Short mmCIF file of C-alpha atoms and ligand atoms in Angstrom, two decimals:
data_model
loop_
_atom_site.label_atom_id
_atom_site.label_comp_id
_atom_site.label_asym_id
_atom_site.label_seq_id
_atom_site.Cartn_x
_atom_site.Cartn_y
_atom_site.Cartn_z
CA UNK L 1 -54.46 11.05 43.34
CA UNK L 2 -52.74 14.19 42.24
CA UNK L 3 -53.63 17.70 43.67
CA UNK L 4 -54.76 18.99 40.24
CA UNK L 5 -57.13 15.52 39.79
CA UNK L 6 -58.79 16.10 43.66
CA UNK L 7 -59.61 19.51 43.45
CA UNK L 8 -61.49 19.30 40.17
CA UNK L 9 -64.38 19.30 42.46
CA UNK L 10 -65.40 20.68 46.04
CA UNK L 11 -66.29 17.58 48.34
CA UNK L 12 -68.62 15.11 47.04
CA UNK L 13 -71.60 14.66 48.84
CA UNK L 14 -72.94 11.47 49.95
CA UNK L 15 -75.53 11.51 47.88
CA UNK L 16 -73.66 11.80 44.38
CA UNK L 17 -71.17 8.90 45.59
CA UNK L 18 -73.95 6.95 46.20
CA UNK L 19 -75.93 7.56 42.75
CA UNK L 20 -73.51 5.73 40.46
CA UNK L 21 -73.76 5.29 36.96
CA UNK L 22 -75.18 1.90 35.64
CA UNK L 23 -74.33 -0.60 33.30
CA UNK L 24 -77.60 0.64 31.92
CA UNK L 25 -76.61 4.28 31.62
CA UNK L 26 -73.66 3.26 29.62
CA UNK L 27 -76.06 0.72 27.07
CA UNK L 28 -78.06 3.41 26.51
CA UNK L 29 -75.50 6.00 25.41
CA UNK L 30 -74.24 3.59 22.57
CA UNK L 31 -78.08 2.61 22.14
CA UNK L 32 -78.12 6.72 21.09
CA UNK L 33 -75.80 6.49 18.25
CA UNK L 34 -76.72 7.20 14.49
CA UNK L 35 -76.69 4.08 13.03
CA UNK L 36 -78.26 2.03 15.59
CA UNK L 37 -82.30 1.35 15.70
CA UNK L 38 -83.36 2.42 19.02
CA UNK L 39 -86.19 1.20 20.94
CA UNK L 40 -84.85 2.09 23.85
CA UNK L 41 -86.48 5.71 23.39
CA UNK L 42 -89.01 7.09 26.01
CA UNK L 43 -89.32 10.39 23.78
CA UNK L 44 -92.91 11.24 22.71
CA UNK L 45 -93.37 11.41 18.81
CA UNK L 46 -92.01 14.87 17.56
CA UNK L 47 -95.08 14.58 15.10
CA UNK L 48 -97.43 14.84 17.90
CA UNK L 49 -96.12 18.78 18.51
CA UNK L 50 -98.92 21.15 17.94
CA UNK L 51 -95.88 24.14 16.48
CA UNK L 52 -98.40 26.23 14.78
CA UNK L 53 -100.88 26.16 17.78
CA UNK L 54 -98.35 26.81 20.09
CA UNK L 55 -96.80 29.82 18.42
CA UNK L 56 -100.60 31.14 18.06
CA UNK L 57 -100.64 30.95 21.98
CA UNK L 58 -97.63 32.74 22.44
CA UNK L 59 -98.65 35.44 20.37
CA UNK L 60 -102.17 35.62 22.28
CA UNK L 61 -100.66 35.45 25.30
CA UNK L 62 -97.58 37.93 24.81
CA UNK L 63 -100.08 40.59 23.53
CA UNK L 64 -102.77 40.11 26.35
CA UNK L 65 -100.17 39.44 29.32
CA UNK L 66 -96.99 40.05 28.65
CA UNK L 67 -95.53 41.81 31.22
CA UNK L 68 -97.23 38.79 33.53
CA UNK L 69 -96.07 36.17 31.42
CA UNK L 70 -92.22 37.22 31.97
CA UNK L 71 -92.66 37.39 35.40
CA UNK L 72 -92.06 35.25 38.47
CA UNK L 73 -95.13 34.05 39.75
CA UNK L 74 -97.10 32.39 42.93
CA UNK L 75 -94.91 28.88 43.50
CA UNK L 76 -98.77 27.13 43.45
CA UNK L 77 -98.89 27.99 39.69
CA UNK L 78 -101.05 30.37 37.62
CA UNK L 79 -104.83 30.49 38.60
CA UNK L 80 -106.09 30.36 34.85
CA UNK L 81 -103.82 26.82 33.93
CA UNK L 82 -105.23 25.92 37.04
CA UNK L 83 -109.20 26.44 36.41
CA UNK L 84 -108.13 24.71 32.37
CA UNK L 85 -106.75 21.42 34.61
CA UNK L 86 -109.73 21.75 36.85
CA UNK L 87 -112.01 21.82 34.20
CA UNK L 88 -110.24 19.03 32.50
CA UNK L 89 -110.00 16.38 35.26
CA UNK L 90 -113.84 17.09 36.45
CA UNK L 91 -114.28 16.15 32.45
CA UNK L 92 -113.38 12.52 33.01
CA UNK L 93 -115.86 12.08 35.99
CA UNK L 94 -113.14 13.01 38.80
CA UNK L 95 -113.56 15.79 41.51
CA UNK L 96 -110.76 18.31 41.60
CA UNK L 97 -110.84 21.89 43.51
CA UNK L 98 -108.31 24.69 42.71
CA UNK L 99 -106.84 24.42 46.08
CA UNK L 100 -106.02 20.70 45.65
CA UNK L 101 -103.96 21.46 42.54
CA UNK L 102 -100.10 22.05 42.43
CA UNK L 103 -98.52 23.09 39.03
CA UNK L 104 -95.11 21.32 38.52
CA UNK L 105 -92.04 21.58 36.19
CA UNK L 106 -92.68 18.20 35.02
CA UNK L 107 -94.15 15.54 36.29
CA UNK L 108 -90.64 14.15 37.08
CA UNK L 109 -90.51 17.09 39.39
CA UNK L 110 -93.48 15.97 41.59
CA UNK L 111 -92.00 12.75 41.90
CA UNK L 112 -88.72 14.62 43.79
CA UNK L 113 -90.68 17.00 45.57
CA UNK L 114 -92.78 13.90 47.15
CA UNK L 115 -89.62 11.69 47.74
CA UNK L 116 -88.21 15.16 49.48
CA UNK L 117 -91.35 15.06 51.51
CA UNK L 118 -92.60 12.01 52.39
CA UNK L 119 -89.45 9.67 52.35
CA UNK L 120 -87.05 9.69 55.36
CA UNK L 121 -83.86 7.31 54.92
CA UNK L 122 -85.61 3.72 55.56
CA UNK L 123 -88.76 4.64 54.79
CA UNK L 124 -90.67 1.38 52.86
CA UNK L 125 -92.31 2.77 49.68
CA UNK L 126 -93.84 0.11 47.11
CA UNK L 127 -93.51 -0.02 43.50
CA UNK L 128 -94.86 -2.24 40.98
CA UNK L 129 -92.30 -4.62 39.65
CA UNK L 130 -91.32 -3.59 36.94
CA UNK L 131 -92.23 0.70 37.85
CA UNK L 132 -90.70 3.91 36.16
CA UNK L 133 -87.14 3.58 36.06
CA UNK L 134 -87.07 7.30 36.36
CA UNK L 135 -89.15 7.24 39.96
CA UNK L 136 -86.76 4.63 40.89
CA UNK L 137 -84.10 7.21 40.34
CA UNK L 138 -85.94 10.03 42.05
CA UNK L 139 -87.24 8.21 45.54
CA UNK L 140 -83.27 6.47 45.70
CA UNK L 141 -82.12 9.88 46.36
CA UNK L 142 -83.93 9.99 49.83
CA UNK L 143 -82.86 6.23 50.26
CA UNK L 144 -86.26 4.29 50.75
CA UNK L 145 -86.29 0.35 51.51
CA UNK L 146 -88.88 -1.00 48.62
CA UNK L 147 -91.39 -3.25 48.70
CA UNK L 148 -92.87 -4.91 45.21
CA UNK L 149 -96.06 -4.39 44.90
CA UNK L 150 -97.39 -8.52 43.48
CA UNK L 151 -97.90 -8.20 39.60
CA UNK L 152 -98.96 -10.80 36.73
CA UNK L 153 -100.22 -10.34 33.36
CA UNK L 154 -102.83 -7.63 34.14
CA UNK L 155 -101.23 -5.25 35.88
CA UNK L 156 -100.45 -5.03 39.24
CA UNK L 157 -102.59 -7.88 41.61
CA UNK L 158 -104.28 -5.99 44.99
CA UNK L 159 -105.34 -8.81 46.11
CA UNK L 160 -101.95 -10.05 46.94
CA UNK L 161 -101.77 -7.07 48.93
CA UNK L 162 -101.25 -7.69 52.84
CA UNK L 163 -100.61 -6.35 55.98
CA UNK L 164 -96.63 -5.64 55.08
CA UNK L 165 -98.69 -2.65 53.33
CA UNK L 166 -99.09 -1.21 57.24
CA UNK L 167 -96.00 0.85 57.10
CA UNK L 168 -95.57 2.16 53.95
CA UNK L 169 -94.73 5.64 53.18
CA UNK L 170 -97.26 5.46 49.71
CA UNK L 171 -97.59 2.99 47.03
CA UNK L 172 -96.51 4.63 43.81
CA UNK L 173 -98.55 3.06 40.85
CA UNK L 174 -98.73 3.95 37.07
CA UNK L 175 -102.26 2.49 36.66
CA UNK L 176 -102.68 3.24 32.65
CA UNK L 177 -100.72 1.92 29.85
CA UNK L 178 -97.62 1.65 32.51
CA UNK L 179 -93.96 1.94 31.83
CA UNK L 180 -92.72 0.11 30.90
CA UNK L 181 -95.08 -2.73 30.74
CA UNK L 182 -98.09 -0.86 28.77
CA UNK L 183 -100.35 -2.92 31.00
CA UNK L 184 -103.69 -0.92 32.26
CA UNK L 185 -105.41 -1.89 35.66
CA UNK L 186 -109.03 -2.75 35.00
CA UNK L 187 -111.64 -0.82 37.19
CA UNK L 188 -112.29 -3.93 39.48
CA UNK L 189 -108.24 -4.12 40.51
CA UNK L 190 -108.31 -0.17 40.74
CA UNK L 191 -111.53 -0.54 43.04
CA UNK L 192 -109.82 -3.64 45.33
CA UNK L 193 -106.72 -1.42 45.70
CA UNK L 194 -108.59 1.29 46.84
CA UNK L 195 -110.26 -1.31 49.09
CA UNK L 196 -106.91 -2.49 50.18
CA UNK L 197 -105.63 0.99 50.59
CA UNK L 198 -108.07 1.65 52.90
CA UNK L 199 -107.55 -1.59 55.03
CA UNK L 200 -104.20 -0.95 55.61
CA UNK L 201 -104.10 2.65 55.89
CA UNK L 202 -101.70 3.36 52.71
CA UNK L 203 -101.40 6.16 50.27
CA UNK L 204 -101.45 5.92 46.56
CA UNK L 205 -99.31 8.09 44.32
CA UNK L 206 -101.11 7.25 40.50
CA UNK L 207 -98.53 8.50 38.18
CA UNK L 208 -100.69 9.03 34.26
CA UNK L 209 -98.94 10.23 32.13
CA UNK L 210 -100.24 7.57 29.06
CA UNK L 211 -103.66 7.76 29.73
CA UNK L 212 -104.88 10.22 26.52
CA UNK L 213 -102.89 8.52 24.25
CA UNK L 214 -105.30 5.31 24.14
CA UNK L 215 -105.75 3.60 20.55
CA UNK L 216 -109.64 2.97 20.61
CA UNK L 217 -111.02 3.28 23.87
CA UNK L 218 -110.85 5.70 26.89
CA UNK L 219 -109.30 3.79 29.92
CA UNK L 220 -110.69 3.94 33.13
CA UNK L 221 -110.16 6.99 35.79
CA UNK L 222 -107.57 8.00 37.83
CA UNK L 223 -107.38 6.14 41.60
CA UNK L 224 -108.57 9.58 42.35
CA UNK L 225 -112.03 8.63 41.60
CA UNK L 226 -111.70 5.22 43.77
CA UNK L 227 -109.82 6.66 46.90
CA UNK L 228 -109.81 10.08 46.98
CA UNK L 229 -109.28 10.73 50.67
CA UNK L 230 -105.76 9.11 49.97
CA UNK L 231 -104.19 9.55 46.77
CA UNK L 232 -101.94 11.62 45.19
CA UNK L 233 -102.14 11.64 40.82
CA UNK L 234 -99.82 13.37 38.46
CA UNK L 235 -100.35 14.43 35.21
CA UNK L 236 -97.82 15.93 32.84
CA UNK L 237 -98.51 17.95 29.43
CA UNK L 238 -95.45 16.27 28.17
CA UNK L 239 -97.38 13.08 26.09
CA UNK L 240 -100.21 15.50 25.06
CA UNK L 241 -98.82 19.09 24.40
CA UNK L 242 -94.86 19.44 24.56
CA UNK L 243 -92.32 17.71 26.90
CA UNK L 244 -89.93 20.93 25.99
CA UNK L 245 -92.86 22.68 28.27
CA UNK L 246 -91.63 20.72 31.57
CA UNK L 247 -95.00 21.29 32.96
CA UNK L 248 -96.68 18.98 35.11
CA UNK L 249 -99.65 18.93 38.15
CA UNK L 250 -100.18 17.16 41.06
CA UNK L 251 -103.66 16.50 42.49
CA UNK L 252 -104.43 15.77 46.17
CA UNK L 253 -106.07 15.96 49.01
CA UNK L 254 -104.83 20.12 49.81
CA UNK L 255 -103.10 19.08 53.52
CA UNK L 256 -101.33 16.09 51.30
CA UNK L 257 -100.29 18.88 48.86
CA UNK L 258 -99.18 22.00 50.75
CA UNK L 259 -96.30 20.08 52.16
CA UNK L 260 -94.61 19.63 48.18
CA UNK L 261 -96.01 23.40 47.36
CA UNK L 262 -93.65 24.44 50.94
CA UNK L 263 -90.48 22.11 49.48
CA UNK L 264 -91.13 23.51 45.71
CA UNK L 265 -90.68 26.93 46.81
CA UNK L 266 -87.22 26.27 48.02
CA UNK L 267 -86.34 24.45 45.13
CA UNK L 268 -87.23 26.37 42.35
CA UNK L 269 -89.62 29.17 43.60
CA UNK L 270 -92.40 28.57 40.69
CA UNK L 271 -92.72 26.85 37.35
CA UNK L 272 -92.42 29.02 34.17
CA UNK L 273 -94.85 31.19 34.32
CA UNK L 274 -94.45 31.72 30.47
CA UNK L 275 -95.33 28.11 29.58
CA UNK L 276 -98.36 27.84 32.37
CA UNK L 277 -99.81 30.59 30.29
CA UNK L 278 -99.64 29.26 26.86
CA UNK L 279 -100.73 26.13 27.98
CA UNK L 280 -103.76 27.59 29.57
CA UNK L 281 -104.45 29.47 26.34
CA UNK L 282 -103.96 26.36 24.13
CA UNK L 283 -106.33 24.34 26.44
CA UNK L 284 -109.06 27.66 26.08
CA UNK L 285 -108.41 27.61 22.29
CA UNK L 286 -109.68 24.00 23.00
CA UNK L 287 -106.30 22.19 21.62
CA UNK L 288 -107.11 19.11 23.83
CA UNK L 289 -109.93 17.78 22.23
CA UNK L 290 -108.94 18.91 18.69
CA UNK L 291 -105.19 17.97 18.60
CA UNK L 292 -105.15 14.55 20.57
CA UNK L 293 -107.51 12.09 18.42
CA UNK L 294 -104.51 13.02 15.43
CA UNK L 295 -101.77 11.71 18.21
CA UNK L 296 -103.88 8.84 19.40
CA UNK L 297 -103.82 7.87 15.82
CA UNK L 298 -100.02 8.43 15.74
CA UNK L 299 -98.53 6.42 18.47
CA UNK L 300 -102.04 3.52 17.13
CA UNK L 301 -100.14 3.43 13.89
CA UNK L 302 -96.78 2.91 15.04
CA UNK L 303 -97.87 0.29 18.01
CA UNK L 304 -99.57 -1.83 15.09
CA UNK L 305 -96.85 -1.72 12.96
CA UNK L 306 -94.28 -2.92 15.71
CA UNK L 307 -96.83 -5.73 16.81
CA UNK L 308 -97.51 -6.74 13.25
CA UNK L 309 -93.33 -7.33 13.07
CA UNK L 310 -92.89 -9.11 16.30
CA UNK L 311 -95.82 -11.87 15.33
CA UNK L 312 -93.95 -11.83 12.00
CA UNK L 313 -90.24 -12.23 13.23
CA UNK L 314 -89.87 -13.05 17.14
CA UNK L 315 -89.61 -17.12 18.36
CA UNK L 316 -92.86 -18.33 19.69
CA UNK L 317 -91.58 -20.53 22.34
CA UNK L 318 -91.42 -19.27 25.54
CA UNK L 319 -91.43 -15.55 24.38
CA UNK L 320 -94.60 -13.75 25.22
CA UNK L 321 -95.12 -9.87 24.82
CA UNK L 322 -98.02 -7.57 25.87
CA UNK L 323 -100.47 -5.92 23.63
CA UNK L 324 -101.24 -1.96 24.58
CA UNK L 325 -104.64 -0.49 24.09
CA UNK L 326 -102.63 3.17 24.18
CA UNK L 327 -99.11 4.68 25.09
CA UNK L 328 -95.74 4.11 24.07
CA UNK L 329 -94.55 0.60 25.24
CA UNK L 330 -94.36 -3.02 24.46
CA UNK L 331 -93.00 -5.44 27.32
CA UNK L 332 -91.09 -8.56 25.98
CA UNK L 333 -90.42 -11.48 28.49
CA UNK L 334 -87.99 -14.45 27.39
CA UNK L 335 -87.24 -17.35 28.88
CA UNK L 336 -85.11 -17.00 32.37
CA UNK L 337 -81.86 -18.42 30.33
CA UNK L 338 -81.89 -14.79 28.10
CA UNK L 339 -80.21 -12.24 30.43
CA UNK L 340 -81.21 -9.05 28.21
CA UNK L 341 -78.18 -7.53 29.94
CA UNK L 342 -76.28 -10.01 28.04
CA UNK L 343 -78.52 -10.07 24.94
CA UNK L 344 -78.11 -6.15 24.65
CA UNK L 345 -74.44 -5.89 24.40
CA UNK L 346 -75.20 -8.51 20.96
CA UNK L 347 -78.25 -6.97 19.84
CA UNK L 348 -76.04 -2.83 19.81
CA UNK L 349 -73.55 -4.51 17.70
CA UNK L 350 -76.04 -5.57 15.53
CA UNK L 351 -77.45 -2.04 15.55
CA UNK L 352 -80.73 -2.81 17.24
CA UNK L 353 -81.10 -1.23 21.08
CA UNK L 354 -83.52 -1.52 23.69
CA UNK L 355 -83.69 -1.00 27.54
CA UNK L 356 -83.24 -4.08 29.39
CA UNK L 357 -85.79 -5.22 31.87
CA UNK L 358 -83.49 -4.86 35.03
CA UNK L 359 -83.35 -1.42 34.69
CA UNK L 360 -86.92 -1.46 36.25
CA UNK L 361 -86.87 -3.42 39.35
CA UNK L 362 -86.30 -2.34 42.55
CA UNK L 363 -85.84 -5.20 44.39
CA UNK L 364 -85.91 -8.67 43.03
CA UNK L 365 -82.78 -7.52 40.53
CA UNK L 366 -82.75 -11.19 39.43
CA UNK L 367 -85.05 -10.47 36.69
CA UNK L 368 -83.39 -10.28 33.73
CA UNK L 369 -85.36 -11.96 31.27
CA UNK L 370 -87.13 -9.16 29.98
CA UNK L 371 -87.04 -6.00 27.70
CA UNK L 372 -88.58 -2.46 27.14
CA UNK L 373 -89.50 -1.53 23.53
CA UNK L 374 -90.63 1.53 22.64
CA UNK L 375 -92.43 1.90 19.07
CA UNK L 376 -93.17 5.92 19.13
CA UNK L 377 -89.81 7.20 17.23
CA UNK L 378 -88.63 4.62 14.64
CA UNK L 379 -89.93 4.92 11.17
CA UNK L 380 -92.29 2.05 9.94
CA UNK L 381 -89.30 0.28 7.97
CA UNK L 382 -86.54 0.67 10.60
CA UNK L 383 -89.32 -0.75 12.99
CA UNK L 384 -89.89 -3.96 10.37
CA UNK L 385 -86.10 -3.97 10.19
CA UNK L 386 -85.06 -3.91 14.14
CA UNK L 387 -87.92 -6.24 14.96
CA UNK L 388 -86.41 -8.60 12.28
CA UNK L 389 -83.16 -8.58 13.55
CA UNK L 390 -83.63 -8.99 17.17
CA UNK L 391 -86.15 -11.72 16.30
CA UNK L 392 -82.81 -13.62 14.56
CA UNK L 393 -80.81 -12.88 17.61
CA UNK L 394 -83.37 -14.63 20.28
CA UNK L 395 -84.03 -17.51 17.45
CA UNK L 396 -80.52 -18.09 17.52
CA UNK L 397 -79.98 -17.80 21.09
CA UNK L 398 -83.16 -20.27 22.00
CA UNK L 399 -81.74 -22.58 19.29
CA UNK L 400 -85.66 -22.18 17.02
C1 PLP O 501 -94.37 7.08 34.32
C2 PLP O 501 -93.69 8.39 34.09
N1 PLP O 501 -93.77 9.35 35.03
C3 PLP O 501 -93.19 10.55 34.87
C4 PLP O 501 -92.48 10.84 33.72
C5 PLP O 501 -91.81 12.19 33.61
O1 PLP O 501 -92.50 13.01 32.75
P1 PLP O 501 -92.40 14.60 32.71
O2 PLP O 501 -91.43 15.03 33.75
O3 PLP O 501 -91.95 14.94 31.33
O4 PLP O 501 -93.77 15.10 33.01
C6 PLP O 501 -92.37 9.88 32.70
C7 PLP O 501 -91.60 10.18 31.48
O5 PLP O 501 -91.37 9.39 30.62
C8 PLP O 501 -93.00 8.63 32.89
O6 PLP O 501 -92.93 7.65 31.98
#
């Protein structure tokens, strides 16, 4: 190494040598060119952004409280987005005080600030299998041991849940239309793992940031409602509002919480106060409950249209897929001879992308038969189109 090469950087630390870049990291880049249809997208539908609304906000708020809105503000977040999230959450049937609420940039952010403060190196945390490939990335930097949390067709299965539970730091669940299965936990498995939380003394962290964009039907609560004493749930206004926003919440028991409002100050002293405001105007104009049935009918559209081309086009042997009653993602599982590490590399140079199933597991790495699609982007055609020719590739490669 050359002097001019080893001082393009100060010393490394430990943590960025350790946080390589995947296989998957590399997939996905190509998976972002031009020419290529991508379901490997986890981008909300630029459709769904309320632009007019939003600039009415602005205006509203800029006249009313401008001087406030430019300025720093408490790291907690702003008392009137707070009351608007409040009022929201006790809307769906769940308790929520003020003081039990912690604004975030992003939900993405919570998930750092509780891997800063509730993982030590070792810790056990447990994830579904497959979980958020992006909470994956955010506990690894505090260098937690996983555990799987059992799984099957309906979600994740408490009553596989034993006493290897006893020592975990939390159990971080995504208990409506999940990523990246799309799979939502019925209210008896939310109720048993509240049950099960309570016999072996764990917390739950129920990340939701799917459940208002469901197709027909409202899905049940948050594990707020079932174990309240003992879980933590984040919500993000990215899915419903604006992901450009980067605002977030995090609702918990207030001694659970004032640890990540203590961390959150050092890391970024408060969340723009500028957004926090024209959110809570556009939830006091009443946006919520005007602007989402039009989204829900959005992401409905596109989900049918991707299902309607995998019945059409995919092998029937051996391939099964799930069928989401809301969100943004359909989970494809082949037989164990497809490695969809393998099957990516062919599908990209057929101009078809999507995220390959082992980008989601913690442990138990040896699952590679499965894939990620994500219907929310991709015009109806190119949908018809991508579905078609991935559905050649695995006919070809399972010989149908
Ligand atoms: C399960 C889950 N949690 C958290 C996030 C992060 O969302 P944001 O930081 O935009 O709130 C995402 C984004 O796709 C997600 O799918």
């Amino acid at each position: 190494m050359n002097s001019e090469t080893k001082n393009q950087t100060p010393p490394k630390s430990q943590r960025v040598l350790n946080s390589t870049n995947s296989i998957i990291g590399d997939l996905l880049k190509l998976a972002g060119q031009a020419d290529i249809i991508s379901f490997a997208g986890g981008l909300p539908s630029p459709k769904s952004f309320p632009i007019k609304e939003v600039e009415k906000a602005t205006q509203t708020v800029l006249e009313k409280e401008g001087a406030l809105a430019l300025q720093y503000s408490s790291t907690v977040g702003e008392k009137p987005l707070i009351d608007q999230i409040g009022k929201y959450i006790n809307s769906k049937g769940v308790p929520a005080q003020a003081d039990e609420i912690q604004i975030v940039s992003g939900s993405q952010q919570a998930l750092d600030l509780l891997g800063m403060a509730y993982i030590d190196k070792g810790s056990l945390v447990a994830v579904e299998s497959p979980s958020y490939l992006g909470a994956i990335q955010a506990f690894d930097l505090y260098e937690p041991k996983y555990i799987e949390i059992p799984t099957d067709e309906h979600g994740l299965n408490p009553d596989l849940i034993g006493p290897e539970f006893k020592n975990i730091r939390f159990a971080y669940v995504i208990t409506t239309f999940q990523n990246p299965t799309g799979l939502t936990l019925s209210v008896e498995r939310r109720k048993k793992l509240a049950e099960k939380a309570r016999e072996y003394d764990f917390w739950i962290i129920d990340d939701n940031p799917y459940g208002e964009l469901y197709y027909d039907q409202e899905p049940p609560p948050s594990m707020r409602l079932y174990a309240p004493e003992r879980t933590i749930s984040l919500g993000t206004f990215s899915k419903v509002l604006a992901p450009g926003f980067r605002l977030g919440y995090v609702v918990g028991p207030k001694e659970a919480i004032a640890p990540l409002t203590q961390l959150k100050q050092a890391v970024d002293l408060n969340t723009s106060t500028f957004t926090q405001l024209i959110t809570a105007q556009i939830m006091e104009d009443g946006l919520m409950t005007t602007h989402l049935p039009a989204v829900r009918e959005i992401y409905k559209t596109q989900c049918e249209y991707m299902l309607k081309a995998m019945d059409q086009y995919f092998p029937k042997e051996g391939v099964t897929w799930t069928k989401p009653d809301g969100g943004m993602f359909i989970w494809v599982t082949l037989p164990e001879s497809i490695n969809t590490d393998e099957l990516m590399k062919e599908a990209v140079a057929r101009k078809v992308a999507f995220v390959p199933g082992s980008a989601f597991y913690t442990v138990g790495k040896e699952k590679y038969n499965s894939m990620r699609l994500s219907f929310v982007t991709v015009p109806p055609a190119k949908i018809e189109e991508g579905i078609k020719t991935l559905g050649e590739l695995l006919k070809e490669k399972l010989g149908q």
